[in-house]
Coordinates of C-alpha atoms and ligand atoms in Angstrom, one line a residue:
X20 CA 0.0 0.0 0.0
X21 CA 1.3 3.5 -0.9
X22 CA 1.8 5.8 2.0
X23 CA 2.1 9.5 1.4
X24 CA 3.6 11.8 4.1
X25 CA 2.7 15.4 4.8
X26 CA 2.7 17.8 7.7
X27 CA -0.9 18.8 7.4
X28 CA -3.7 16.7 5.9
X29 CA -6.9 18.5 5.0
X30 CA -9.9 16.5 3.9
X31 CA -12.3 18.7 1.9
X32 CA -12.1 21.7 -0.4
X33 CA -14.7 24.1 0.8
X34 CA -14.0 27.5 2.5
X35 CA -12.7 25.8 5.7
X36 CA -10.3 23.4 3.9
X37 CA -8.9 26.0 1.4
X38 CA -8.6 28.7 4.0
X39 CA -6.7 26.4 6.4
X40 CA -4.4 25.1 3.5
X41 CA -3.4 28.7 2.6
X42 CA -2.7 29.6 6.3
X43 CA -0.6 26.4 6.7
X44 CA 1.3 26.5 3.4
X45 CA 4.3 28.6 4.8
X46 CA 4.7 26.1 7.6
X47 CA 5.0 22.7 6.0
X48 CA 3.8 20.3 3.4
X49 CA 0.0 20.4 3.0
X50 CA -2.2 17.9 1.2
X51 CA -5.8 18.9 0.4
X52 CA -7.7 15.6 -0.4
X53 CA -11.1 15.9 -1.9
X54 CA -13.3 13.1 -3.2
X55 CA -14.3 14.7 -6.5
X56 CA -13.1 17.9 -8.1
X57 CA -11.8 20.7 -6.1
X58 CA -14.6 23.1 -7.0
X59 CA -17.3 20.8 -5.8
X60 CA -18.5 21.7 -2.3
X61 CA -21.4 23.1 -0.3
X62 CA -19.4 26.4 -0.2
X63 CA -19.4 26.6 -3.9
X64 CA -23.2 26.4 -4.0
X65 CA -23.7 29.1 -1.3
X66 CA -25.7 31.9 -2.7
X67 CA -26.6 34.4 0.1
X68 CA -23.3 35.5 1.4
X69 CA -21.3 36.1 4.6
X70 CA -22.8 37.9 7.6
X71 CA -20.6 40.5 9.1
X72 CA -21.0 43.8 10.9
X73 CA -19.6 46.5 8.7
X74 CA -22.4 49.2 8.9
X75 CA -21.8 51.8 11.7
X76 CA -25.6 51.6 12.5
X77 CA -25.2 47.9 13.2
X78 CA -23.2 46.3 16.1
X79 CA -21.5 43.2 17.1
X80 CA -23.9 43.0 20.0
X81 CA -26.9 43.0 17.6
X82 CA -25.3 40.3 15.4
X83 CA -24.6 38.2 18.6
X84 CA -28.2 38.7 19.8
X85 CA -29.7 37.7 16.5
X86 CA -27.5 34.6 16.4
X87 CA -28.4 33.6 19.9
X88 CA -32.1 34.3 19.2
X89 CA -32.1 32.0 16.1
X90 CA -30.2 29.4 18.1
X91 CA -33.0 29.0 20.6
X92 CA -31.0 29.0 23.7
X93 CA -28.3 26.5 22.7
X94 CA -25.5 28.6 21.2
X95 CA -22.3 29.1 23.0
X96 CA -22.3 32.9 23.5
X97 CA -18.5 33.2 23.8
X98 CA -18.0 31.3 20.5
X99 CA -20.7 33.5 18.8
X100 CA -19.1 36.7 20.0
X101 CA -15.6 35.7 19.0
X102 CA -16.7 34.7 15.5
X103 CA -18.8 37.8 15.1
X104 CA -15.9 40.1 16.3
X105 CA -13.4 38.5 13.9
X106 CA -15.7 38.8 10.9
X107 CA -14.3 42.1 9.7
X108 CA -10.7 40.9 9.8
X109 CA -11.6 37.8 7.8
X110 CA -13.7 39.7 5.2
X111 CA -10.7 41.9 4.6
X112 CA -8.4 38.9 4.3
X113 CA -10.9 37.2 1.8
X114 CA -10.9 40.4 -0.2
X115 CA -7.1 40.5 -0.3
X116 CA -7.3 36.9 -1.5
X117 CA -9.5 38.1 -4.4
X118 CA -13.1 37.6 -3.3
X119 CA -15.1 40.4 -5.1
X120 CA -17.7 41.4 -2.4
X121 CA -20.1 43.9 -3.9
X122 CA -19.6 47.6 -3.1
X123 CA -21.8 50.6 -3.7
X124 CA -20.6 53.5 -5.8
X125 CA -19.5 55.3 -2.6
X126 CA -17.3 52.4 -1.6
X127 CA -19.5 50.9 1.2
X128 CA -20.4 47.3 1.0
X129 CA -23.7 46.4 -0.5
X130 CA -25.5 44.6 2.2
X131 CA -28.3 42.1 1.9
X132 CA -30.5 40.6 4.6
X133 CA -32.0 37.3 5.4
X134 CA -34.3 35.8 8.0
X135 CA -33.6 36.5 11.6
X136 CA -31.2 39.5 11.0
X137 CA -32.3 42.8 12.5
X138 CA -29.9 44.8 10.3
X139 CA -28.6 44.5 6.8
X140 CA -25.3 42.7 7.2
X141 CA -24.9 40.0 4.5
X142 CA -21.9 40.7 2.3
X143 CA -22.2 39.1 -1.1
X144 CA -20.8 38.7 -4.5
X145 CA -24.0 38.9 -6.6
X146 CA -25.9 35.7 -5.9
X147 CA -22.9 33.4 -6.3
X148 CA -20.9 34.3 -3.3
X149 CA -19.8 30.8 -2.5
X150 CA -18.6 30.2 -6.1
X151 CA -16.6 33.4 -6.0
X152 CA -15.0 32.5 -2.7
X153 CA -14.1 29.1 -4.1
X154 CA -12.7 30.6 -7.3
X155 CA -10.5 33.1 -5.4
X156 CA -9.2 30.7 -2.8
X157 CA -8.5 28.0 -5.5
X158 CA -6.4 30.4 -7.4
X159 CA -4.3 31.1 -4.4
X160 CA -4.0 27.4 -3.5
X161 CA -2.8 26.7 -7.1
X162 CA -0.1 29.3 -6.7
X163 CA 1.4 27.6 -3.6
X164 CA 4.0 25.0 -4.4
X165 CA 3.7 23.6 -0.8
X166 CA 0.1 22.5 -1.3
X167 CA -0.5 19.2 -3.0
X168 CA -4.0 18.8 -4.2
X169 CA -5.4 15.3 -4.6
X170 CA -8.8 15.2 -6.4
X171 CA -11.0 12.1 -6.7
X172 CA -9.4 10.9 -3.4
X173 CA -12.2 9.6 -1.2
X174 CA -11.5 9.3 2.5
X175 CA -12.4 5.9 4.0
X176 CA -11.5 6.0 7.6
X177 CA -9.3 7.9 10.0
X178 CA -6.2 6.1 11.2
X179 CA -5.5 6.4 14.9
X180 CA -2.8 5.0 17.1
X181 CA -5.4 3.5 19.4
X182 CA -6.9 1.5 16.6
X183 CA -3.5 0.1 15.8
X184 CA -3.1 -0.6 19.5
X185 CA 0.1 1.5 19.8
X186 CA 1.2 2.5 23.3
X187 CA 0.6 6.0 24.6
X188 CA -2.3 8.4 24.2
X189 CA -4.4 7.8 21.1
X190 CA -3.7 10.2 18.3
X191 CA -5.0 10.6 14.8
X192 CA -2.1 10.0 12.3
X193 CA -4.0 10.4 9.0
X194 CA -6.5 8.5 7.0
X195 CA -7.0 5.8 4.4
X196 CA -8.3 6.9 1.0
X197 CA -9.6 5.3 -2.1
X198 CA -7.4 7.0 -4.8
X199 CA -9.5 7.5 -7.9
X200 CA -6.5 7.7 -10.2
X201 CA -5.0 4.3 -9.3
X202 CA -8.2 2.6 -8.0
X203 CA -6.1 1.5 -5.0
X204 CA -6.4 2.2 -1.3
X205 CA -3.6 4.4 0.0
X206 CA -2.8 6.1 3.3
X207 CA -1.9 9.7 3.9
X208 CA 0.1 10.0 7.1
X209 CA 0.2 13.3 9.0
X210 CA 0.6 14.5 12.5
X211 CA -2.3 16.9 12.0
X212 CA -5.5 16.1 10.1
X213 CA -8.4 18.4 9.5
X214 CA -11.9 17.3 8.7
X215 CA -13.4 20.0 6.4
X216 CA -15.8 17.7 4.7
X217 CA -19.0 19.8 4.9
X218 CA -22.5 18.7 5.5
X219 CA -24.8 15.8 4.8
X220 CA -27.9 17.1 3.0
X221 CA -27.9 13.9 0.8
X222 CA -29.2 12.0 3.8
X223 CA -32.6 13.5 2.7
X224 CA -34.5 12.9 -0.4
X225 CA -34.8 16.6 -1.1
X226 CA -31.9 18.9 -0.4
X227 CA -30.3 22.1 -1.6
X228 CA -26.8 20.5 -1.4
X229 CA -24.6 19.0 -4.1
X230 CA -24.2 15.3 -4.4
X231 CA -20.9 15.3 -2.4
X232 CA -22.7 16.2 0.8
X233 CA -22.8 12.8 2.3
X234 CA -21.6 13.4 5.9
X235 CA -18.3 11.7 5.4
X236 CA -16.4 13.6 8.2
X237 CA -19.1 13.1 10.8
X238 CA -19.4 9.4 10.0
X239 CA -15.6 8.8 10.0
X240 CA -15.2 10.7 13.3
X241 CA -18.0 8.7 14.9
X242 CA -16.4 5.4 13.7
X243 CA -13.2 6.6 15.3
X244 CA -15.0 7.0 18.6
X245 CA -15.5 10.8 18.7
X246 CA -18.5 12.3 20.3
X247 CA -21.1 13.6 17.9
X248 CA -23.4 16.4 19.0
X249 CA -26.8 17.8 18.1
X250 CA -27.5 15.9 14.9
X251 CA -31.3 16.4 15.3
X252 CA -30.9 20.0 14.3
X253 CA -31.2 19.7 10.5
X254 CA -32.0 23.0 8.9
X255 CA -34.5 22.8 6.1
X256 CA -34.2 25.8 3.8
X257 CA -37.7 27.1 3.1
X258 CA -37.2 27.9 -0.5
X259 CA -35.7 25.2 -2.7
X260 CA -37.1 25.5 -6.3
X261 CA -39.9 23.0 -6.9
X262 CA -39.2 21.8 -10.4
X263 CA -38.6 18.3 -11.8
X264 CA -35.5 19.4 -13.8
X265 CA -33.8 21.5 -11.1
X266 CA -34.3 19.5 -7.9
X267 CA -31.6 21.0 -5.7
X268 CA -31.7 24.6 -6.9
X269 CA -31.9 27.1 -4.0
X270 CA -33.8 30.4 -4.2
X271 CA -31.7 32.4 -1.8
X272 CA -33.3 33.8 1.3
X273 CA -31.8 37.1 0.1
X274 CA -34.7 37.2 -2.3
X275 CA -37.0 37.5 0.6
X276 CA -34.5 40.0 2.0
X277 CA -35.4 42.1 -1.0
X278 CA -39.1 41.9 -0.3
X279 CA -40.4 38.7 -1.8
X280 CA -43.5 37.3 -0.1
X281 CA -44.4 33.7 0.5
X282 CA -47.9 32.9 -0.8
X283 CA -50.0 29.8 -1.3
X284 CA -51.7 28.5 -4.4
X285 CA -54.5 31.0 -3.9
X286 CA -52.1 33.9 -3.7
X287 CA -52.6 34.4 0.0
X288 CA -49.5 35.7 1.9
X289 CA -49.5 33.4 4.9
X290 CA -46.4 34.1 6.9
X291 CA -47.9 36.9 9.1
X292 CA -50.2 34.2 10.5
X293 CA -47.2 32.3 11.8
X294 CA -44.8 35.0 12.9
X295 CA -44.9 38.8 13.2
X296 CA -41.5 38.9 11.2
X297 CA -43.4 37.4 8.2
X298 CA -41.3 35.9 5.4
X299 CA -38.1 37.0 7.2
X300 CA -38.7 35.0 10.4
X301 CA -35.9 32.5 11.2
X302 CA -35.7 29.5 8.9
X303 CA -37.1 26.9 11.3
X304 CA -40.3 28.9 11.6
X305 CA -40.7 29.6 7.9
X306 CA -40.0 26.0 6.9
X307 CA -42.6 24.7 9.4
X308 CA -45.1 27.3 8.2
X309 CA -44.7 26.2 4.6
X310 CA -45.0 22.6 5.5
X311 CA -48.1 23.3 7.5
X312 CA -49.8 25.4 4.7
X313 CA -49.0 22.9 2.0
X314 CA -50.3 20.0 4.0
X315 CA -53.4 21.9 5.2
X316 CA -54.4 23.0 1.7
X317 CA -53.3 19.9 -0.1
X318 CA -51.0 22.0 -2.3
X319 CA -47.8 20.6 -3.8
X320 CA -45.7 23.7 -3.0
X321 CA -45.7 27.3 -1.9
X322 CA -44.7 30.3 -4.1
X323 CA -42.2 33.2 -3.8
X324 CA -43.6 36.4 -5.2
X325 CA -41.2 39.3 -6.0
X326 CA -43.3 40.6 -8.9
X327 CA -43.4 44.1 -7.4
X328 CA -39.7 44.5 -8.5
X329 CA -38.8 45.4 -12.1
X330 CA -36.9 43.1 -14.4
X331 CA -33.8 45.3 -14.1
X332 CA -33.9 45.2 -10.3
X333 CA -34.1 41.4 -10.0
X334 CA -31.8 40.7 -12.8
X335 CA -29.1 43.0 -11.3
X336 CA -29.4 41.7 -7.8
X337 CA -29.8 38.0 -8.6
X338 CA -28.2 37.3 -12.0
X339 CA -27.6 33.6 -11.5
X340 CA -31.1 32.9 -10.0
X341 CA -32.7 35.0 -12.7
X342 CA -30.9 33.2 -15.5
X343 CA -31.6 29.7 -14.1
X344 CA -35.3 30.5 -13.6
X345 CA -35.5 32.1 -17.1
X346 CA -34.2 28.9 -18.6
X347 CA -36.9 27.0 -16.9
X348 CA -39.5 29.4 -18.2
X349 CA -40.0 31.6 -15.1
X350 CA -39.5 35.4 -15.1
X351 CA -39.1 36.7 -11.5
X352 CA -40.7 40.1 -12.3
X353 CA -43.7 38.4 -13.8
X354 CA -44.2 34.9 -12.3
X355 CA -44.5 33.4 -8.9
X356 CA -41.7 30.9 -8.2
X357 CA -42.8 27.4 -6.9
X358 CA -40.8 26.4 -3.8
X359 CA -40.6 23.7 -1.1
X360 CA -38.4 23.3 2.0
X361 CA -35.4 21.0 1.6
X362 CA -32.5 19.8 3.8
X363 CA -29.9 22.5 3.8
X364 CA -27.5 22.5 6.7
X365 CA -26.5 20.4 9.7
X366 CA -26.1 22.4 12.9
X367 CA -24.7 19.4 14.7
X368 CA -21.5 17.4 14.0
X369 CA -18.2 16.5 15.5
X370 CA -17.9 18.3 18.8
X371 CA -15.0 20.8 18.4
X372 CA -13.8 24.1 19.8
X373 CA -13.6 27.4 17.9
X374 CA -10.1 26.3 17.0
X375 CA -11.3 23.1 15.5
X376 CA -9.8 21.0 18.3
X377 CA -11.6 17.7 18.8
X378 CA -11.4 15.2 21.5
X379 CA -8.9 13.1 19.4
X380 CA -5.4 14.7 19.5
X381 CA -4.2 15.4 16.0
X382 CA -7.7 15.7 14.6
X383 CA -9.5 19.0 13.9
X384 CA -12.9 19.7 12.5
X385 CA -14.0 22.9 10.9
X386 CA -17.1 24.2 9.0
X387 CA -20.3 22.3 8.7
X388 CA -18.8 19.0 9.9
X389 CA -18.2 20.5 13.3
X390 CA -20.4 21.5 16.2
X391 CA -18.8 24.4 17.9
X392 CA -21.8 26.0 19.6
X393 CA -22.1 28.8 17.0
X394 CA -25.5 27.7 15.7
X395 CA -27.2 26.2 18.6
X396 CA -30.6 24.7 17.7
X397 CA -30.9 26.8 14.5
X398 CA -28.3 28.6 12.4
X399 CA -28.8 32.2 11.5
X400 CA -28.6 32.7 7.8
X401 CA -25.2 33.4 6.3
X402 CA -23.3 32.6 9.5
X403 CA -21.9 29.4 8.2
X404 CA -19.2 30.7 5.8
X405 CA -18.2 33.2 8.5
X406 CA -17.9 30.4 11.1
X407 CA -16.0 28.1 8.7
X408 CA -13.5 30.8 7.8
X409 CA -12.8 32.1 11.4
X410 CA -12.5 28.5 12.8
X411 CA -10.3 27.3 10.0
X412 CA -7.8 30.1 10.6
X413 CA -7.8 29.4 14.3
X414 CA -7.3 25.7 13.7
X415 CA -4.4 26.3 11.3
X416 CA -2.7 28.5 13.9
X417 CA -3.3 25.9 16.6
X418 CA -1.6 23.2 14.4
X419 CA 1.3 25.5 13.7
X420 CA 1.8 26.1 17.4
X421 CA 2.2 22.4 17.9
X422 CA 4.1 21.8 14.7
X423 CA 7.4 20.6 16.1
X424 CA 6.0 18.5 18.9
X425 CA 4.6 15.6 16.9
X426 CA 6.2 13.5 14.2
X427 CA 4.5 10.4 12.9
X428 CA 6.7 9.4 10.0
X429 CA 7.8 6.3 12.0
X430 CA 4.3 5.2 12.8
X431 CA 3.7 2.0 10.8
X432 CA 0.3 2.2 9.2
X433 CA -1.1 -1.4 8.5
X434 CA -1.8 -2.2 4.9
X435 CA -5.5 -2.0 3.9
X436 CA -6.9 -5.4 4.2
X437 CA -9.0 -6.3 1.3
X438 CA -9.5 -9.9 2.5
X439 CA -11.5 -11.9 0.0
X440 CA -13.4 -8.9 -1.2
X441 CA -14.4 -9.1 -4.9
X442 CA -15.3 -6.4 -7.5
X443 CA -19.0 -5.7 -7.0
X444 CA -21.5 -7.2 -9.5
X445 CA -24.4 -5.9 -7.5
X446 CA -24.2 -2.2 -7.8
X447 CA -28.0 -2.1 -7.8
X448 CA -27.8 -2.8 -4.0
X449 CA -26.0 0.4 -3.4
X450 CA -28.4 2.4 -5.6
X451 CA -31.4 0.8 -3.9
X452 CA -30.1 1.3 -0.3
X453 CA -29.0 4.9 -1.1
X454 CA -32.6 5.7 -2.1
X455 CA -34.1 3.9 0.9
X456 CA -32.0 5.8 3.4
X457 CA -33.0 9.1 1.9
X458 CA -36.7 8.3 1.5
X459 CA -36.9 7.0 5.1
X460 CA -35.3 10.1 6.5
X461 CA -37.5 12.4 4.4
X462 CA -40.7 10.6 5.4
X463 CA -40.0 9.9 9.0
X464 CA -37.3 12.3 10.3
X465 CA -38.2 15.5 8.4
X466 CA -39.6 18.9 9.5
X467 CA -42.2 17.5 11.9
X468 CA -41.3 14.4 13.9
X469 CA -43.0 11.9 16.2
X470 CA -41.6 9.1 18.3
X471 CA -43.4 6.6 16.2
X472 CA -41.9 7.9 13.0
X473 CA -38.4 8.0 14.5
X474 CA -38.8 4.4 15.7
X475 CA -39.9 3.4 12.2
X476 CA -36.9 5.1 10.7
X477 CA -34.5 3.7 13.2
X478 CA -35.6 0.1 12.4
X479 CA -35.1 0.7 8.7
X480 CA -31.8 2.4 9.0
X481 CA -30.4 -0.3 11.3
X482 CA -31.4 -3.0 8.8
X483 CA -29.8 -1.0 6.0
X484 CA -26.6 -0.5 8.0
X485 CA -26.4 -4.2 8.6
X486 CA -26.8 -4.9 4.9
X487 CA -24.3 -2.2 4.0
X488 CA -21.8 -3.6 6.4
X489 CA -22.1 -7.1 4.8
X490 CA -21.7 -5.6 1.3
X491 CA -18.7 -3.5 2.5
X492 CA -17.0 -6.7 3.7
X493 CA -17.7 -8.7 0.6
X494 CA -17.0 -6.2 -2.2
X495 CA -14.1 -3.9 -3.0
X496 CA -14.8 -0.4 -1.9
X497 CA -16.0 2.2 -4.4
X498 CA -16.8 5.9 -3.8
X499 CA -20.5 5.1 -4.0
X500 CA -20.3 2.5 -1.4
X501 CA -18.3 4.6 0.9
X502 CA -20.8 7.4 0.6
X503 CA -23.6 5.1 1.2
X504 CA -22.0 3.8 4.4
X505 CA -21.5 7.3 5.6
X506 CA -25.1 8.4 4.7
X507 CA -26.5 5.5 6.7
X508 CA -24.3 6.2 9.7
X509 CA -25.3 9.8 9.7
X510 CA -28.9 8.9 9.4
X511 CA -28.6 6.8 12.5
X512 CA -26.9 9.6 14.3
X513 CA -29.8 12.1 13.5
X514 CA -32.4 9.6 14.7
X515 CA -30.6 8.8 17.9
X516 CA -30.0 12.5 18.7
X517 CA -33.7 13.2 17.9
X518 CA -34.7 10.5 20.4
X519 CA -32.6 12.1 23.1
X520 CA -34.3 15.5 22.7
X521 CA -37.7 15.2 24.4
X522 CA -38.9 18.7 23.6
X523 CA -39.4 20.9 20.5
X524 CA -36.6 23.5 20.1
X525 CA -35.3 25.3 17.1
X526 CA -35.1 23.0 14.1
X527 CA -36.3 19.9 16.1
X528 CA -40.1 19.9 16.2
X529 CA -42.0 16.8 17.5
X530 CA -45.7 16.4 18.0
X531 CA -45.0 14.2 21.0
X532 CA -43.3 17.0 22.9
X533 CA -44.5 20.3 21.4
X534 CA -43.2 22.6 24.1
X535 CA -39.6 23.8 24.7
X536 CA -38.5 22.6 28.0
X537 CA -36.8 25.6 29.6
X538 CA -37.2 24.3 33.2
X539 CA -34.8 21.4 32.7
X540 CA -33.2 22.0 29.4
X541 CA -31.0 19.3 27.6
X542 CA -28.0 21.2 26.3
X543 CA -26.2 19.1 23.7
X544 CA -27.5 15.7 22.7
X545 CA -24.3 13.7 22.6
X546 CA -23.7 10.3 20.9
X547 CA -20.5 8.8 22.1
X548 CA -19.8 5.2 21.0
X549 CA -16.7 3.1 21.1
X550 CA -14.5 3.1 17.9
X551 CA -16.3 1.2 15.2
X552 CA -19.7 2.4 16.4
X553 CA -22.3 0.3 18.3
X554 CA -22.6 -3.4 17.7
X555 CA -25.1 -4.1 14.9
X556 CA -26.6 -7.3 16.2
Ligands
SIN625 C1 -29.4 31.5 1.1 O1 -28.8 32.1 0.3 O2 -30.6 31.5 1.4 C2 -28.6 30.5 1.9 C3 -27.8 31.2 2.9 C4 -27.4 30.4 4.0 O3 -27.8 29.2 4.1 O4 -26.8 30.9 5.0

């Protein structure tokens, strides 16, 4: 088996991974491993922008208060405040790295707004902010000779000294990968490994996420024995385009920020009936309201209506959304846009500090894969890119501070055991199980939950996990199989966290416990299993 050595291993190529790589490059050999192409990530699909206090009429206190309010009592206030305070510095650094945030003719930033914000504070690059951030950071990464990029390199599992039964405290020393170029399993060995693998929207049938969002980092960390927190808090974005040819296309919340209303089939604007903030209430409230209205009326979707704006206005502010909708036959200044909620963001993940530090020495987690306490029970819109950037920079500095203390080049990583595994002749099993995981999660662990639905989902997912484990032993690994295994593991984590939270709070709403329990609140729901996960009897 080939083993590649580096000083810093980064798994994932969104804003967290690329930012950390750039920060680390002057200090050692960096490898960025990503399972498909570098530009494919949740970051690259982000439309809205990056929230940051830049307007003198706004304040850090207001940004913190809005974040805590959306987070429904579960944010870590200190983490929120640090991230909000460091926003301006990171925005300046991103601009220096080439991100073209939009400015007004007078030089001030053009600021958008989204649900839950009491001030305009969303910096953006048109409506393709994430794509612009990705483009700019990738250009910088490609200029750095110290960064080796490995595309089509799909992480399988973390390698830890405990797993190899080596003496001393357990430490992460890298990971096994399926190398798309050679088709072989390789190991990348490093004293410092960062999970920057993003989210897991693909656990659900309908999602705004790209296909790569299969929860790989959370699943690998869990299998390595790390505690996973708050996975019940899955954010459903209220306005995913409802169209058979564009299933995951997001209509940014910034469209509501510019005055779009949510209406039902009859043209009735219903949000005021659910919250005085109307269409700009926090996302959990808006998504539940749409779900309620659709089910009550028997409609197939709700509609976004921004027809009070002129063609010039919408085209200028939302060029990408406008063009995509126009291709499908919708004109924003003339037509109502059909929308439904879809899985968008995981507030839970690998428990980590603001510096990405996890409970496994040598392993860091930054961005959507991590649960730092920034988002609590519901993430405030446009806070995720900010969190990912600030935490990645902290994590890189933390690694550099320990750089000379750990060397792992002598650690003998065992060869990948393929046993009697054969090439698969039953790819249909992977396809079928992939669909079953996603359908079960959508039907039983969606926006509105009950104990019975969770139990039903749990039984199905457990069976699927057993089947997948057998398949995994019998056949050679493929990227599809690895993703399916991770999806099923994440599905189980979501259900188990949902069982642990016997109240409705933020994004977790259950008909069995409709109230928020403030008298005896559960802070984080934690799943902590031995390495390898619980026995599947
Ligand atoms: C959006 O543009 O609506 C998404 C922004 C976010 O999820 O933070």
